[in-house]
Amino acid sequence: MPAVVRRVWIFTAFSLFTTCFPTFAQRSQLKAPWNMYSPQTDIAEGRKFASQVEQQSTLCNDPKVDAYLTQLGKKLVAQLNTNGVEYPWEFRCVNDRSINAFALPGGFVFINRGAIEVADNESQLAGVMAHELSHVALRHGTAQASKASFAQGAAGIFGSIFGGSTGGALLTQGVSLGAGSALLHYSRSAETQADVMGTQVLYDSGYDPRAMAQFFEKLAQESKGKNPPEFFSDHPNPDHRLERVDEEVQKLGGTPPNARRDSQEFEAAKREVMTLPVPPKKTKAGTAPSPAANAPKGPPAVPSEKMAAYQSQGFSLSYPDNWKQFGGDNNGATFGPEGGVVNDGSGHGALAYGLTIGTTPAQGNSNSDANSLDSATQQVINSLQQSYPNMKITRQPQAVKLNNQPALSTYVSNDSPGGGAETDWLITIMRPEGLVYFVCTAPQNDFQNYHKTFAAILDSVRFHN
Ligand SMILES: [Zn+2]
């Protein structure tokens, strides 16, 4: 679901009685977009991906610079609303002169020396960092992955994005920064959120709240007529970027007269990186999947009638014993045949055959409330339709039972990652942890052959509480 930046104007009875004073608009409230993963998954997968980044790029490996970035980063983190999640926060300088900075889910922040070298003062560097930290706090990377993986199968997309232990094509394709960077291509609405929250963090840390916008302005000016800096390919410019930041600065009450702009520590760190030798440019490994991984493998083997058992904290089920489990955590899992994950044409693996189970936080008054099941299901379908314009509901939600509890059964059609159309049979059910969904996926012309298998798996589902 695209993040909606809500401007909350609060007019209370209080303000009615104090109309002789100017009424300031409140700062914008930011709501993290829909996310099917847990913050613990952000940390675990971000950490794995960070160690790949460390292997595939050349770090500055300068303890003074890393220590400076860490103390500046932590000062900003102290003003960051992470919704109560404690992230491990690691800050590293990358020995790369292109102007960029990026943060992986879970708080692994990489800042190119180029960004430090081009910043005029500490507040500008703090501005880029505050923007990155906001992406972490709002969990934009895994929100993006959630949108992508919901219809296509969690293991496929998730596995290729994070290089997790998924099978088949993904392993031969190898883990790559190319695939991984899908996590870092933010939507424009995510950019606006990170700009607004970053501006608030700057303000709350005592920095000039316009410094982030100034830095972006400077990048845009300096790159006129040239290739835009790498930063803008990961962080696309939303419309009216600077105006939106200025609006937020006004809501915060303007730039404080004593706002901090620079420090000796910044100047020392900048001098330090400028003296580092420039490493030879590395090519980003594995940006294109090998032809072998792309080659069609034919349909997977017929599902076995013998079943294997799966147990998680929340539920158990049985699945054909010639299928594999492609990763999973307390909130979900994915099952499919060998060869059920195919390359979707953009270097990402996607589930063409199999079952994905996930949980999404749902708004509703009561978990047993039929209305909340309806509306949560509708919300999920709406957000899918925004991500997949070709997705169509082929059978409207119908009441069914899953493990003897009320559930909804919906059929949709969508583009199959292997080409042609696919059928997705979606079962949704309210559980104390949120809306739990089961997505049974197969190419449309093969779906009937899988229907019995999907039904057998669904029949075997037992919730533990
Ligand atoms: Zn961004």
PDB file of N, CA and C in Angstrom, residues 4-55:
ATOM      1  N   VAL A   4       0.865   6.812   2.790  1.00  0.00           N
ATOM      2  CA  VAL A   4       0.155   8.076   2.694  1.00  0.00           C
ATOM      3  C   VAL A   4       0.708   8.983   3.776  1.00  0.00           C
ATOM      4  N   VAL A   5       1.246  10.067   3.347  1.00  0.00           N
ATOM      5  CA  VAL A   5       1.752  11.003   4.344  1.00  0.00           C
ATOM      6  C   VAL A   5       0.567  11.802   4.822  1.00  0.00           C
ATOM      7  N   ARG A   6       0.254  11.584   6.042  1.00  0.00           N
ATOM      8  CA  ARG A   6      -0.943  12.249   6.554  1.00  0.00           C
ATOM      9  C   ARG A   6      -0.547  13.511   7.289  1.00  0.00           C
ATOM     10  N   ARG A   7      -1.180  14.544   6.901  1.00  0.00           N
ATOM     11  CA  ARG A   7      -0.940  15.777   7.640  1.00  0.00           C
ATOM     12  C   ARG A   7      -2.012  15.894   8.692  1.00  0.00           C
ATOM     13  N   VAL A   8      -1.568  15.885   9.857  1.00  0.00           N
ATOM     14  CA  VAL A   8      -2.552  15.906  10.921  1.00  0.00           C
ATOM     15  C   VAL A   8      -2.632  17.312  11.501  1.00  0.00           C
ATOM     16  N   TRP A   9      -3.751  17.890  11.361  1.00  0.00           N
ATOM     17  CA  TRP A   9      -3.975  19.215  11.929  1.00  0.00           C
ATOM     18  C   TRP A   9      -4.883  19.007  13.127  1.00  0.00           C
ATOM     19  N   ILE A  10      -4.405  19.364  14.210  1.00  0.00           N
ATOM     20  CA  ILE A  10      -5.222  19.134  15.388  1.00  0.00           C
ATOM     21  C   ILE A  10      -5.807  20.452  15.887  1.00  0.00           C
ATOM     22  N   PHE A  11      -7.091  20.524  15.783  1.00  0.00           N
ATOM     23  CA  PHE A  11      -7.757  21.682  16.356  1.00  0.00           C
ATOM     24  C   PHE A  11      -8.506  21.204  17.583  1.00  0.00           C
ATOM     25  N   THR A  12      -8.028  21.489  18.697  1.00  0.00           N
ATOM     26  CA  THR A  12      -8.679  21.018  19.912  1.00  0.00           C
ATOM     27  C   THR A  12      -9.475  22.162  20.517  1.00  0.00           C
ATOM     28  N   ALA A  13     -10.235  21.801  21.496  1.00  0.00           N
ATOM     29  CA  ALA A  13     -10.972  22.821  22.228  1.00  0.00           C
ATOM     30  C   ALA A  13     -10.006  23.882  22.723  1.00  0.00           C
ATOM     31  N   PHE A  14      -8.821  23.419  23.095  1.00  0.00           N
ATOM     32  CA  PHE A  14      -7.806  24.319  23.607  1.00  0.00           C
ATOM     33  C   PHE A  14      -7.532  25.450  22.615  1.00  0.00           C
ATOM     34  N   SER A  15      -7.365  25.072  21.344  1.00  0.00           N
ATOM     35  CA  SER A  15      -7.015  26.106  20.380  1.00  0.00           C
ATOM     36  C   SER A  15      -8.170  27.087  20.159  1.00  0.00           C
ATOM     37  N   LEU A  16      -9.394  26.614  20.417  1.00  0.00           N
ATOM     38  CA  LEU A  16     -10.526  27.529  20.287  1.00  0.00           C
ATOM     39  C   LEU A  16     -10.451  28.647  21.319  1.00  0.00           C
ATOM     40  N   PHE A  17      -9.925  28.284  22.482  1.00  0.00           N
ATOM     41  CA  PHE A  17      -9.854  29.284  23.549  1.00  0.00           C
ATOM     42  C   PHE A  17      -8.624  30.163  23.438  1.00  0.00           C
ATOM     43  N   THR A  18      -7.726  29.829  22.549  1.00  0.00           N
ATOM     44  CA  THR A  18      -6.480  30.579  22.498  1.00  0.00           C
ATOM     45  C   THR A  18      -6.288  31.189  21.113  1.00  0.00           C
ATOM     46  N   THR A  19      -7.406  31.570  20.497  1.00  0.00           N
ATOM     47  CA  THR A  19      -7.319  32.059  19.130  1.00  0.00           C
ATOM     48  C   THR A  19      -6.544  33.370  19.042  1.00  0.00           C
ATOM     49  N   CYS A  20      -6.268  33.990  20.145  1.00  0.00           N
ATOM     50  CA  CYS A  20      -5.487  35.210  20.068  1.00  0.00           C
ATOM     51  C   CYS A  20      -4.012  34.905  19.807  1.00  0.00           C
ATOM     52  N   PHE A  21      -3.629  33.625  20.003  1.00  0.00           N
ATOM     53  CA  PHE A  21      -2.256  33.218  19.677  1.00  0.00           C
ATOM     54  C   PHE A  21      -2.244  32.541  18.315  1.00  0.00           C
ATOM     55  N   PRO A  22      -1.150  32.682  17.595  1.00  0.00           N
ATOM     56  CA  PRO A  22      -1.106  31.969  16.307  1.00  0.00           C
ATOM     57  C   PRO A  22      -1.124  30.463  16.560  1.00  0.00           C
ATOM     58  N   THR A  23      -1.885  29.731  15.748  1.00  0.00           N
ATOM     59  CA  THR A  23      -1.962  28.282  15.898  1.00  0.00           C
ATOM     60  C   THR A  23      -1.016  27.641  14.901  1.00  0.00           C
ATOM     61  N   PHE A  24       0.010  26.967  15.405  1.00  0.00           N
ATOM     62  CA  PHE A  24       0.923  26.283  14.496  1.00  0.00           C
ATOM     63  C   PHE A  24       0.361  24.927  14.125  1.00  0.00           C
ATOM     64  N   ALA A  25       0.543  24.569  12.868  1.00  0.00           N
ATOM     65  CA  ALA A  25       0.183  23.213  12.469  1.00  0.00           C
ATOM     66  C   ALA A  25       1.147  22.265  13.156  1.00  0.00           C
ATOM     67  N   GLN A  26       0.664  21.076  13.491  1.00  0.00           N
ATOM     68  CA  GLN A  26       1.531  20.089  14.112  1.00  0.00           C
ATOM     69  C   GLN A  26       2.470  19.496  13.073  1.00  0.00           C
ATOM     70  N   ARG A  27       3.558  18.930  13.573  1.00  0.00           N
ATOM     71  CA  ARG A  27       4.441  18.237  12.643  1.00  0.00           C
ATOM     72  C   ARG A  27       3.706  17.059  11.999  1.00  0.00           C
ATOM     73  N   SER A  28       4.122  16.666  10.819  1.00  0.00           N
ATOM     74  CA  SER A  28       3.457  15.565  10.120  1.00  0.00           C
ATOM     75  C   SER A  28       3.675  14.268  10.871  1.00  0.00           C
ATOM     76  N   GLN A  29       2.620  13.482  10.945  1.00  0.00           N
ATOM     77  CA  GLN A  29       2.716  12.151  11.541  1.00  0.00           C
ATOM     78  C   GLN A  29       2.978  11.157  10.422  1.00  0.00           C
ATOM     79  N   LEU A  30       3.931  10.279  10.624  1.00  0.00           N
ATOM     80  CA  LEU A  30       4.280   9.342   9.560  1.00  0.00           C
ATOM     81  C   LEU A  30       3.895   7.928   9.951  1.00  0.00           C
ATOM     82  N   LYS A  31       3.277   7.242   9.017  1.00  0.00           N
ATOM     83  CA  LYS A  31       2.827   5.882   9.288  1.00  0.00           C
ATOM     84  C   LYS A  31       3.602   4.965   8.365  1.00  0.00           C
ATOM     85  N   ALA A  32       4.232   3.955   8.937  1.00  0.00           N
ATOM     86  CA  ALA A  32       5.008   3.008   8.118  1.00  0.00           C
ATOM     87  C   ALA A  32       4.067   2.269   7.178  1.00  0.00           C
ATOM     88  N   PRO A  33       4.479   2.053   5.935  1.00  0.00           N
ATOM     89  CA  PRO A  33       3.613   1.330   5.007  1.00  0.00           C
ATOM     90  C   PRO A  33       3.430  -0.131   5.400  1.00  0.00           C
ATOM     91  N   TRP A  34       2.437  -0.757   4.799  1.00  0.00           N
ATOM     92  CA  TRP A  34       2.127  -2.162   5.065  1.00  0.00           C
ATOM     93  C   TRP A  34       3.374  -3.019   4.885  1.00  0.00           C
ATOM     94  N   ASN A  35       3.567  -3.943   5.819  1.00  0.00           N
ATOM     95  CA  ASN A  35       4.771  -4.766   5.789  1.00  0.00           C
ATOM     96  C   ASN A  35       4.423  -6.157   6.295  1.00  0.00           C
ATOM     97  N   MET A  36       4.784  -7.185   5.527  1.00  0.00           N
ATOM     98  CA  MET A  36       4.431  -8.548   5.946  1.00  0.00           C
ATOM     99  C   MET A  36       5.534  -9.186   6.772  1.00  0.00           C
ATOM    100  N   TYR A  37       6.662  -8.514   6.906  1.00  0.00           N
ATOM    101  CA  TYR A  37       7.772  -9.112   7.637  1.00  0.00           C
ATOM    102  C   TYR A  37       7.869  -8.499   9.034  1.00  0.00           C
ATOM    103  N   SER A  38       8.521  -9.224   9.933  1.00  0.00           N
ATOM    104  CA  SER A  38       8.695  -8.702  11.286  1.00  0.00           C
ATOM    105  C   SER A  38       9.968  -7.858  11.325  1.00  0.00           C
ATOM    106  N   PRO A  39      10.061  -6.922  12.267  1.00  0.00           N
ATOM    107  CA  PRO A  39      11.307  -6.142  12.389  1.00  0.00           C
ATOM    108  C   PRO A  39      12.518  -7.055  12.611  1.00  0.00           C
ATOM    109  N   GLN A  40      12.308  -8.199  13.259  1.00  0.00           N
ATOM    110  CA  GLN A  40      13.421  -9.133  13.469  1.00  0.00           C
ATOM    111  C   GLN A  40      13.926  -9.649  12.123  1.00  0.00           C
ATOM    112  N   THR A  41      13.009  -9.813  11.171  1.00  0.00           N
ATOM    113  CA  THR A  41      13.429 -10.234   9.839  1.00  0.00           C
ATOM    114  C   THR A  41      14.250  -9.127   9.168  1.00  0.00           C
ATOM    115  N   ASP A  42      13.832  -7.873   9.355  1.00  0.00           N
ATOM    116  CA  ASP A  42      14.635  -6.757   8.820  1.00  0.00           C
ATOM    117  C   ASP A  42      16.076  -6.887   9.315  1.00  0.00           C
ATOM    118  N   ILE A  43      16.223  -7.143  10.617  1.00  0.00           N
ATOM    119  CA  ILE A  43      17.566  -7.184  11.204  1.00  0.00           C
ATOM    120  C   ILE A  43      18.341  -8.384  10.669  1.00  0.00           C
ATOM    121  N   ALA A  44      17.704  -9.564  10.694  1.00  0.00           N
ATOM    122  CA  ALA A  44      18.419 -10.781  10.283  1.00  0.00           C
ATOM    123  C   ALA A  44      18.819 -10.718   8.813  1.00  0.00           C
ATOM    124  N   GLU A  45      17.884 -10.304   7.952  1.00  0.00           N
ATOM    125  CA  GLU A  45      18.190 -10.292   6.520  1.00  0.00           C
ATOM    126  C   GLU A  45      19.110  -9.121   6.174  1.00  0.00           C
ATOM    127  N   GLY A  46      18.906  -7.984   6.844  1.00  0.00           N
ATOM    128  CA  GLY A  46      19.792  -6.835   6.615  1.00  0.00           C
ATOM    129  C   GLY A  46      21.228  -7.177   6.982  1.00  0.00           C
ATOM    130  N   ARG A  47      21.404  -7.927   8.050  1.00  0.00           N
ATOM    131  CA  ARG A  47      22.753  -8.293   8.487  1.00  0.00           C
ATOM    132  C   ARG A  47      23.417  -9.190   7.440  1.00  0.00           C
ATOM    133  N   LYS A  48      22.642 -10.167   6.933  1.00  0.00           N
ATOM    134  CA  LYS A  48      23.212 -11.058   5.899  1.00  0.00           C
ATOM    135  C   LYS A  48      23.639 -10.243   4.682  1.00  0.00           C
ATOM    136  N   PHE A  49      22.757  -9.347   4.286  1.00  0.00           N
ATOM    137  CA  PHE A  49      23.026  -8.565   3.089  1.00  0.00           C
ATOM    138  C   PHE A  49      24.205  -7.623   3.331  1.00  0.00           C
ATOM    139  N   ALA A  50      24.307  -7.104   4.552  1.00  0.00           N
ATOM    140  CA  ALA A  50      25.416  -6.193   4.873  1.00  0.00           C
ATOM    141  C   ALA A  50      26.753  -6.903   4.724  1.00  0.00           C
ATOM    142  N   SER A  51      26.795  -8.183   5.110  1.00  0.00           N
ATOM    143  CA  SER A  51      28.093  -8.857   5.004  1.00  0.00           C
ATOM    144  C   SER A  51      28.443  -9.091   3.532  1.00  0.00           C
ATOM    145  N   GLN A  52      27.435  -9.228   2.678  1.00  0.00           N
ATOM    146  CA  GLN A  52      27.733  -9.304   1.237  1.00  0.00           C
ATOM    147  C   GLN A  52      28.242  -7.972   0.707  1.00  0.00           C
ATOM    148  N   VAL A  53      27.609  -6.892   1.167  1.00  0.00           N
ATOM    149  CA  VAL A  53      28.059  -5.568   0.720  1.00  0.00           C
ATOM    150  C   VAL A  53      29.516  -5.384   1.129  1.00  0.00           C
ATOM    151  N   GLU A  54      29.839  -5.812   2.339  1.00  0.00           N
ATOM    152  CA  GLU A  54      31.211  -5.637   2.814  1.00  0.00           C
ATOM    153  C   GLU A  54      32.197  -6.431   1.968  1.00  0.00           C
ATOM    154  N   GLN A  55      31.749  -7.616   1.483  1.00  0.00           N
ATOM    155  CA  GLN A  55      32.653  -8.404   0.637  1.00  0.00           C
ATOM    156  C   GLN A  55      32.763  -7.829  -0.764  1.00  0.00           C
TER     157      GLN A  55
END
